[in-house]
Short mmCIF file of C-alpha atoms in Angstrom, two decimals:
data_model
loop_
_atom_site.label_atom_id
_atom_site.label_comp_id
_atom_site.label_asym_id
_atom_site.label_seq_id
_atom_site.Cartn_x
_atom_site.Cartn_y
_atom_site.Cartn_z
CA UNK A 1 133.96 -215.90 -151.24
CA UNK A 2 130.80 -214.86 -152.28
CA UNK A 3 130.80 -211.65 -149.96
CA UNK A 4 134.01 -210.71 -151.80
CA UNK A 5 133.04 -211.01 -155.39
CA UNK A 6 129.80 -209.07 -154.82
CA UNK A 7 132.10 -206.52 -153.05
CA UNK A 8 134.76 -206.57 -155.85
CA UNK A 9 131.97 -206.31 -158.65
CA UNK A 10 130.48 -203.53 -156.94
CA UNK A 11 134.03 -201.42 -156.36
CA UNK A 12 134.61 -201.58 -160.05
CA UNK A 13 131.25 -201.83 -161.78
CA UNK A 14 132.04 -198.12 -162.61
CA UNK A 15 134.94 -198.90 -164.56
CA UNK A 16 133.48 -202.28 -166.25
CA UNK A 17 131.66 -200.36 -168.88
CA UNK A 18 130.62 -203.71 -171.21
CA UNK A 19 129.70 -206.95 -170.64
CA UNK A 20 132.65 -208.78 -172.26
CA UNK A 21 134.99 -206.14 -169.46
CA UNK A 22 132.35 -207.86 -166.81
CA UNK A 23 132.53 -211.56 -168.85
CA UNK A 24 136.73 -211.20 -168.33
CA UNK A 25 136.51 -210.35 -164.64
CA UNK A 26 134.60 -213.40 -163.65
CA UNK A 27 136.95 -215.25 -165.73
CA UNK A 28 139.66 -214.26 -163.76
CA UNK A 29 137.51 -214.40 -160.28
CA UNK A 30 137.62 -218.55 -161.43
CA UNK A 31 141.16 -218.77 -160.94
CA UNK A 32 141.28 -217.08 -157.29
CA UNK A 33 140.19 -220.62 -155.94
CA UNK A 34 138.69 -223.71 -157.49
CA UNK A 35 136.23 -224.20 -154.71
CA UNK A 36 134.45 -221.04 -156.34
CA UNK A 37 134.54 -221.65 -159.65
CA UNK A 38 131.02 -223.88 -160.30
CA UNK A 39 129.31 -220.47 -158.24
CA UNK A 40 131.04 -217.82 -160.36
CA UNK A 41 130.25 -219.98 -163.42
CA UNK A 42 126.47 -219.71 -162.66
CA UNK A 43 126.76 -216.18 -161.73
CA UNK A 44 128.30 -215.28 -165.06
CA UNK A 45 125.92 -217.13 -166.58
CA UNK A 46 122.80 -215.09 -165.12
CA UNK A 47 124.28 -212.34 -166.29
CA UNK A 48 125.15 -213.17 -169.77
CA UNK A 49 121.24 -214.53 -169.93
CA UNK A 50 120.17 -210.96 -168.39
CA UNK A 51 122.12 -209.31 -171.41
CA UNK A 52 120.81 -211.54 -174.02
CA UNK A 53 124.10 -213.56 -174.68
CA UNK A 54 122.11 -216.72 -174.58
CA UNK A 55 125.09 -218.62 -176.85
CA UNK A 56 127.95 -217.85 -174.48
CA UNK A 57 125.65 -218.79 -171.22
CA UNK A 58 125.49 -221.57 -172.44
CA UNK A 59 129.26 -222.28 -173.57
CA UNK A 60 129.76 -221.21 -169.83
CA UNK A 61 127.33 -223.42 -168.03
CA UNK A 62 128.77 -226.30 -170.59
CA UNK A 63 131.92 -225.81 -169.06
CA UNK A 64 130.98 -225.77 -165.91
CA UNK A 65 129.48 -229.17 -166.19
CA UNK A 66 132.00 -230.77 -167.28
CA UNK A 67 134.78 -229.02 -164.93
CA UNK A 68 136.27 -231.23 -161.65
CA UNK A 69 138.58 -231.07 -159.34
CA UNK A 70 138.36 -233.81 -156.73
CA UNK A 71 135.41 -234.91 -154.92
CA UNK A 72 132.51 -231.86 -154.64
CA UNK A 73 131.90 -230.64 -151.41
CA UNK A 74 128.16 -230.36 -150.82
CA UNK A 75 127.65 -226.86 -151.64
CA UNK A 76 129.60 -227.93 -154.85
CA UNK A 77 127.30 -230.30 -156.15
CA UNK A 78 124.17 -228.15 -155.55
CA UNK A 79 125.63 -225.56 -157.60
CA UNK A 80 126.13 -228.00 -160.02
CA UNK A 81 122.65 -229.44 -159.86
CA UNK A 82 122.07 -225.67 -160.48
CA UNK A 83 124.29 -225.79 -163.58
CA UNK A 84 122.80 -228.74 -165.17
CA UNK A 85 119.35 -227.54 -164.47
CA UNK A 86 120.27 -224.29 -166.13
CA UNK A 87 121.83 -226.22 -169.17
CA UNK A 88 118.70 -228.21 -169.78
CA UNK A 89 116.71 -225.17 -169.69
CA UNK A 90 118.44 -223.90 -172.46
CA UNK A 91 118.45 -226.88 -174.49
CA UNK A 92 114.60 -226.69 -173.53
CA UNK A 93 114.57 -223.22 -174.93
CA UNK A 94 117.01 -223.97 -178.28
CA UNK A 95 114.31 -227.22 -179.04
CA UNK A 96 111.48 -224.22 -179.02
CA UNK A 97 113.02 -222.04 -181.14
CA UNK A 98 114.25 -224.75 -183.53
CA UNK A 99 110.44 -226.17 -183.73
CA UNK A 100 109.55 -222.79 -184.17
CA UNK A 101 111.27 -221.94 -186.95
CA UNK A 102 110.07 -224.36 -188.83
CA UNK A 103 107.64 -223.47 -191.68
CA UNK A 104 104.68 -226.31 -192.97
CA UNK A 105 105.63 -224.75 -196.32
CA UNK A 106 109.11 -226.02 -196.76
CA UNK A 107 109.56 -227.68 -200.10
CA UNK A 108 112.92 -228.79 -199.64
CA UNK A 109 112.57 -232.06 -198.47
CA UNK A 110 116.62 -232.57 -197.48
CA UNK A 111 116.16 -229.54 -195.23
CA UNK A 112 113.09 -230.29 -193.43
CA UNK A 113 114.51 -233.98 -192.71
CA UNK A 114 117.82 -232.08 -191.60
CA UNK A 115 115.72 -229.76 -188.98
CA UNK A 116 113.71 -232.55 -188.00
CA UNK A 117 117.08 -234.55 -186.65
CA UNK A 118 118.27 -231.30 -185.02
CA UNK A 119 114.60 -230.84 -183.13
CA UNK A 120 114.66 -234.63 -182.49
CA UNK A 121 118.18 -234.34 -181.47
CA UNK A 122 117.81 -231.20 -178.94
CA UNK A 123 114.32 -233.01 -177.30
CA UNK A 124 116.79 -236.28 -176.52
CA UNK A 125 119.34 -233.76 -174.91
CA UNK A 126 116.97 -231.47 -172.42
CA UNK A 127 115.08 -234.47 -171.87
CA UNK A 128 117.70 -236.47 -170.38
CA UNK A 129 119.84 -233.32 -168.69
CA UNK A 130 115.97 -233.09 -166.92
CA UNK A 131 115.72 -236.64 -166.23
CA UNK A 132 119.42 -236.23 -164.38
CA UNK A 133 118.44 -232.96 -161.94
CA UNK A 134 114.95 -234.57 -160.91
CA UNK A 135 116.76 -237.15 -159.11
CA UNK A 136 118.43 -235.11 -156.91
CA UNK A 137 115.73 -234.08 -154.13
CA UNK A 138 113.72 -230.13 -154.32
CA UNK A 139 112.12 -227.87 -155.47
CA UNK A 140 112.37 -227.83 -159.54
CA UNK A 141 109.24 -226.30 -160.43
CA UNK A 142 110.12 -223.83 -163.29
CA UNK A 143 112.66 -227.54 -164.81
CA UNK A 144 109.25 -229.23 -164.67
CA UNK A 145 107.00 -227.66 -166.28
CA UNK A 146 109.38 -227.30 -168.97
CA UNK A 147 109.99 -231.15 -169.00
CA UNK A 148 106.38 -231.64 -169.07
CA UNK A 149 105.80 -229.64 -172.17
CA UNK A 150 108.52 -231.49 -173.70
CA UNK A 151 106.98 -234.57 -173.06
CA UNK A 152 103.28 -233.42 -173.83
CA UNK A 153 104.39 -232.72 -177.06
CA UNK A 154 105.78 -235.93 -177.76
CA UNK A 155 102.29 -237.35 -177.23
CA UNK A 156 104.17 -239.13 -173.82
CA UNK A 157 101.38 -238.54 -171.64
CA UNK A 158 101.87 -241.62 -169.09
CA UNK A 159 105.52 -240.16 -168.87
CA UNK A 160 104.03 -237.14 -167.63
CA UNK A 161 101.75 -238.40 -165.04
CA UNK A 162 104.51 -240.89 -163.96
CA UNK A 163 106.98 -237.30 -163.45
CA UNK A 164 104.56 -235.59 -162.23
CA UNK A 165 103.21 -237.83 -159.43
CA UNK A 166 107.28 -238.65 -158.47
CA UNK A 167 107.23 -235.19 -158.18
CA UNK A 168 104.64 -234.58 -156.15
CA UNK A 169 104.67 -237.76 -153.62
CA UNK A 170 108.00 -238.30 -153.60
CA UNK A 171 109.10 -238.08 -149.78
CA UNK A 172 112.20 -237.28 -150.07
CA UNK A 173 111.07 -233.72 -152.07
CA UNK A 174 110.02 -231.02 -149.31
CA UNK A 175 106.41 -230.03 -149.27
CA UNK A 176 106.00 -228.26 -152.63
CA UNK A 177 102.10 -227.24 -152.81
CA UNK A 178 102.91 -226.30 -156.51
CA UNK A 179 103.79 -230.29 -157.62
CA UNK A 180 100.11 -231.17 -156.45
CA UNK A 181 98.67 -228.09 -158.91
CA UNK A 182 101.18 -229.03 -161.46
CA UNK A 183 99.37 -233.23 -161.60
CA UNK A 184 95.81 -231.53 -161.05
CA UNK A 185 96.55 -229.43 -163.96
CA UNK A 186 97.60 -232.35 -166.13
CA UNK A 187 94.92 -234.85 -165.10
CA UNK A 188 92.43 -231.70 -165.98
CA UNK A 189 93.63 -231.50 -169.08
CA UNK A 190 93.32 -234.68 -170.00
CA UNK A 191 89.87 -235.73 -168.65
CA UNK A 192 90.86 -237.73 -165.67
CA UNK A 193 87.93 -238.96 -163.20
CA UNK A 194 86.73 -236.97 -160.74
CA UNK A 195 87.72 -239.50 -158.28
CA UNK A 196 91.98 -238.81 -159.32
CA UNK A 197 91.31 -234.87 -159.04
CA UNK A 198 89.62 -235.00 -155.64
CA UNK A 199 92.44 -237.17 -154.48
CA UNK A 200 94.64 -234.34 -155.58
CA UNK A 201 93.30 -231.48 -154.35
CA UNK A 202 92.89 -233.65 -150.80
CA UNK A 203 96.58 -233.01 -150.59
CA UNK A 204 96.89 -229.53 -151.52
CA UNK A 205 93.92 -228.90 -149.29
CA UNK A 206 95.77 -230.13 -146.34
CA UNK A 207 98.84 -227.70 -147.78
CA UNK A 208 97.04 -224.60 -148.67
CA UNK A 209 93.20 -224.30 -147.98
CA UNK A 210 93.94 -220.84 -149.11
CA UNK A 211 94.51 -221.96 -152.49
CA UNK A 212 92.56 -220.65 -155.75
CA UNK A 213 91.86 -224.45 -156.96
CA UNK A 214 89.76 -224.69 -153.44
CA UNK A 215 86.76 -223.36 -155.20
CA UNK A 216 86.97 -226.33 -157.52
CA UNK A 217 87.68 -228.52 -155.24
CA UNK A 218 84.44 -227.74 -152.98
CA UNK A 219 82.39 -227.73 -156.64
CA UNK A 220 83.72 -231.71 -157.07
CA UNK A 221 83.30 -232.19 -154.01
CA UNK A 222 79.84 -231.49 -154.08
CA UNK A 223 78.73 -233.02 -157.42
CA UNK A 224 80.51 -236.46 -155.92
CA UNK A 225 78.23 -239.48 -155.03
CA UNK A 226 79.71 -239.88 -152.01
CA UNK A 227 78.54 -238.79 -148.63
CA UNK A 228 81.87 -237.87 -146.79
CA UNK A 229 82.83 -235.89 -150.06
CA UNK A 230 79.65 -233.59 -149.30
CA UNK A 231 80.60 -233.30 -145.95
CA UNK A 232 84.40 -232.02 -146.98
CA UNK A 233 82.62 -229.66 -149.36
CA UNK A 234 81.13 -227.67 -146.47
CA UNK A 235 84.90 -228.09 -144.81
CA UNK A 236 86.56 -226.86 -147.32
CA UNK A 237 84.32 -223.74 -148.51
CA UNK A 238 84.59 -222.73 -144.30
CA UNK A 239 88.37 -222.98 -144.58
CA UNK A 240 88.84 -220.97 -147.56
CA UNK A 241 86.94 -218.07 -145.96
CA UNK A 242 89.17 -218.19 -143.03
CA UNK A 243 92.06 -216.57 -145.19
CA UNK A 244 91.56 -212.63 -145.41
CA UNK A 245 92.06 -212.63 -149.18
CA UNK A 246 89.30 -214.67 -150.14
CA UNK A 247 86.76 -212.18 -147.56
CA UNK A 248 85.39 -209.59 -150.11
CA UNK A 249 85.71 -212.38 -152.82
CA UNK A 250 81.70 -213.16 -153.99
CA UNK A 251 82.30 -216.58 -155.69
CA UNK A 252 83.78 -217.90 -152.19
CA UNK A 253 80.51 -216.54 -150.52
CA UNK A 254 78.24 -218.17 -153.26
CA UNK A 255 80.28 -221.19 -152.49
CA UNK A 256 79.40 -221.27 -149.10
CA UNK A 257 75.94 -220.78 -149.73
CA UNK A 258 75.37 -223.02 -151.85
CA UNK A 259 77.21 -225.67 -149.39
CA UNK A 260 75.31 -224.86 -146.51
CA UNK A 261 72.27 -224.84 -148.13
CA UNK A 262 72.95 -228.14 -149.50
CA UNK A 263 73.68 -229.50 -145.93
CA UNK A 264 70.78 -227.80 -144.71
CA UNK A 265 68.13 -229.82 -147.12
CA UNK A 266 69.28 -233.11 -146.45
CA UNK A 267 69.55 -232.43 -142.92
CA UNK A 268 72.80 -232.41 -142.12
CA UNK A 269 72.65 -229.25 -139.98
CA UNK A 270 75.41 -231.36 -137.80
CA UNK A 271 77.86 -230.72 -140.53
CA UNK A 272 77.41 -227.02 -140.54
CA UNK A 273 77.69 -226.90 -136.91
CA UNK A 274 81.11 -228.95 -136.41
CA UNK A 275 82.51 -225.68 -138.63
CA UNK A 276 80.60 -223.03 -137.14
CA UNK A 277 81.34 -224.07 -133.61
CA UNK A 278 85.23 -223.69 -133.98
CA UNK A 279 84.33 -219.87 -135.56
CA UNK A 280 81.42 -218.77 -134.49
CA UNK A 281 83.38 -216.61 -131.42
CA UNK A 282 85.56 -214.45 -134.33
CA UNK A 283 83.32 -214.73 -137.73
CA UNK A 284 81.37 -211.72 -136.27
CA UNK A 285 83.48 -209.83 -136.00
CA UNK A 286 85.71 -210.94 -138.83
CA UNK A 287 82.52 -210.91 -141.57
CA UNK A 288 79.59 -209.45 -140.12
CA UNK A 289 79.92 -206.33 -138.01
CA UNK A 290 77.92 -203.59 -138.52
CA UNK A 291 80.72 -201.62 -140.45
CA UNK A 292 81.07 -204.66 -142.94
CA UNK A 293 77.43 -204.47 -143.40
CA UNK A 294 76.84 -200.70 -143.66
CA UNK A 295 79.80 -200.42 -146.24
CA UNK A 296 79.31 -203.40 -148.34
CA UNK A 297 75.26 -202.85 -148.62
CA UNK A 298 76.11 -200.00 -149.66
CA UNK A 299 79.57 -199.79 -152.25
CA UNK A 300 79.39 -203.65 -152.80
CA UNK A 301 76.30 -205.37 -153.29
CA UNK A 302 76.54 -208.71 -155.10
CA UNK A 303 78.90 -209.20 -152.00
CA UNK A 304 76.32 -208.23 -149.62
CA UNK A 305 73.22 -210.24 -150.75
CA UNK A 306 75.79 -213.48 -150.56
CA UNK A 307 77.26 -212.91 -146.99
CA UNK A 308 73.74 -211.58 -145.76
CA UNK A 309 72.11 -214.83 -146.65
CA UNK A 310 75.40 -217.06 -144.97
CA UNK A 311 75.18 -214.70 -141.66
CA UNK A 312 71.19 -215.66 -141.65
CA UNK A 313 72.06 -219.25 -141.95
CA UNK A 314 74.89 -219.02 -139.43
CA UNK A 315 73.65 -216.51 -136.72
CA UNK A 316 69.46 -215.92 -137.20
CA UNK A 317 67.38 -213.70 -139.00
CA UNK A 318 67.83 -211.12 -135.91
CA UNK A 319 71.72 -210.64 -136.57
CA UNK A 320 72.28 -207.40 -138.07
CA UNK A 321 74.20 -208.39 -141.03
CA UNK A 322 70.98 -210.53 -142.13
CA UNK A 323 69.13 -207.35 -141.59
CA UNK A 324 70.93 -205.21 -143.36
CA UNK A 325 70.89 -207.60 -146.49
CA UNK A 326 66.69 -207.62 -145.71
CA UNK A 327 66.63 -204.07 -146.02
CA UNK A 328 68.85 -204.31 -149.49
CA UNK A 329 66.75 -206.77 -150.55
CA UNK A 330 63.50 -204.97 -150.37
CA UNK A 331 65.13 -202.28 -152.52
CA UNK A 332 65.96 -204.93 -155.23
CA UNK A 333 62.22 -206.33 -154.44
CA UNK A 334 63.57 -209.93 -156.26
CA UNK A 335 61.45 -212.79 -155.66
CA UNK A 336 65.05 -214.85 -154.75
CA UNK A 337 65.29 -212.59 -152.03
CA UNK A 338 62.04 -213.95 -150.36
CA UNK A 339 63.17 -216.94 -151.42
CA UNK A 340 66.18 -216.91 -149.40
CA UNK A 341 64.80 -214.65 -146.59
CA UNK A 342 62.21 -217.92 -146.33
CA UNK A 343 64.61 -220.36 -146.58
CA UNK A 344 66.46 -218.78 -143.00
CA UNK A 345 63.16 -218.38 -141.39
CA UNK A 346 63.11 -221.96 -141.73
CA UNK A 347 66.55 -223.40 -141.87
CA UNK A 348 68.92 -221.35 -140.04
CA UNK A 349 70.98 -222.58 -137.49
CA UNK A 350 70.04 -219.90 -134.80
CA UNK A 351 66.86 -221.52 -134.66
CA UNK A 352 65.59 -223.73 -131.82
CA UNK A 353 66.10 -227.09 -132.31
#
């Protein structure tokens, strides 16, 4: 059925000049068979929302919600997940433009009381059409944030951490690395302990060591108290180079600098080795050939003094990405380059043991 209506719409979108020509031939596309009609309901709703008839989406999708005939089939009642979802959103989206139409000047008392119930009344609505769709098990990310803004303006910040964390640990939801960033996000906001964020970003870690919030995560890591957490730190700033859109990103290099380093004073050269030895047969190549180190000495140099000082740590002071940075270095005649040219010459992990 759905093969046929998007061959149909395309044999006579050439005739179907406006939208209320298009808005009659899905109406009629209902009536070819019932099984169809929550599917064609949500398509012409999509495409009254993509021609700015927001007011007769939603008459359609209201419709559609409250339309049965017998017991749904189970492609039936996702579609009409995906109808209620839809509704909320723009019940979500009338509360907004409701609140913001209301001016802080407005002297007529009767008025502003009479918005007030209206706002009031359009929160209860989308809050409770949300409430119904996150039961049903997946992925409702773009439902969720709205539902979370609705809340966070209420001042209903346990309700939020309560959604958010059914969201997110719920098993019966599939792996959704965006739920975890969704809670961190919150419990960022609103000052949580380091120890709730760690926890976290544990989970999206395991998920996506790719991820942009890894760079935090390493940095908490790393100001925690606790022993294992500096030990993840070095883990985690490893992992994140592993990806190849973080390798020509300097703040991931500084990162795992800083965490070897780190590992390196308080002798915990073991740490840095239980990474290395699982790389150390493709970083070479991957980081520090002699192409990397020609080009980014010379086009990209922030970049070079940061993975210069990681491949002296990693593979001696001999390596020819280290020498290379040496050779920048005493161009830029710093005294943190001596500084970190000393600090290889004494701590690297080349060196004899």
């Amino acid at each position: 059925m759905c093969r046929l209506l998007k061959i149909v719409q395309h044999h006579v979108r050439g005739r179907l000049q406006s939208v209320d020509e298009l808005n009659l031939f899905h109406e009629r596309m209902k009536n070819i068979g019932v099984k169809n009609f929550l599917q064609i309901s949500l398509e012409q709703a999509f495409y009254l929302l993509c021609n700015g008839q927001i007011e007769d989406a939603s008459r359609v999708l209201m419709v559609a919600e409250s339309w049965r005939f017998g017991t749904f089939s189970a492609s039936q009642n996702k579609f009409f997940k995906l109808i209620q979802a839809y509704r909320a959103l723009l019940d979500y989206r009338a509360w907004l433009d409701k609140k913001a139409s209301v001016t802080e000047g407005d002297s007529d008392f009767a008025s502003h009381s009479s918005t007030a119930q209206e706002i009031f009344g359009l929160y209860k609505q989308a809050t409770t059409s949300f409430q119904e769709i996150l039961r049903f098990p997946g992925v409702w990310d773009p439902f969720v944030q709205c539902y979370v803004d609705l809340l966070e303006s209420s001042g209903e910040k346990h309700k939020v951490e309560e959604l958010l964390k059914e969201y997110a640990y719920n098993n019966k939801n599939p792996a959704n690395p965006n739920a975890h960033v969704y809670l961190y996000e919150f419990l960022k906001r609103n000052e949580a302990t380091s120890e709730k964020l760690i926890n976290v970003l544990k989970i999206l870690h395991s998920l996506v060591p790719s991820h942009r919030l890894m760079l935090e995560f390493s940095q908490l890591l790393a100001e925690s108290d606790c022993e294992k957490h500096h030990k993840l730190a070095v883990q985690v700033a490893f992992d994140l180079l592993d990806f190849s859109s973080w390798k020509k990103d300097v703040n991931a290099w500084k990162c795992l600098e800083r965490r070897l380093m780190n590992a390196l004073i308080r002798n915990h050269k073991a740490w840095v080795m239980d990474e290395w030895g699982s790389r150390k047969a493709w970083w070479p190549a991957y980081h520090f050939s002699k192409c990397h180190a020609r080009e980014e000495c010379e086009h990209n140099e922030p970049l070079a003094l940061r993975k210069g000082m990681v491949a002296g740590i990693l593979l001696g002071r001999a390596h020819h990405y280290f020498s290379a940075f040496c050779i920048l270095g005493s161009k830029i005649q710093t005294k943190s380059i001596q500084n970190m040219k000393t600090f290889v010459n004494t701590y690297s992990c080349a060196n004899p043991d």
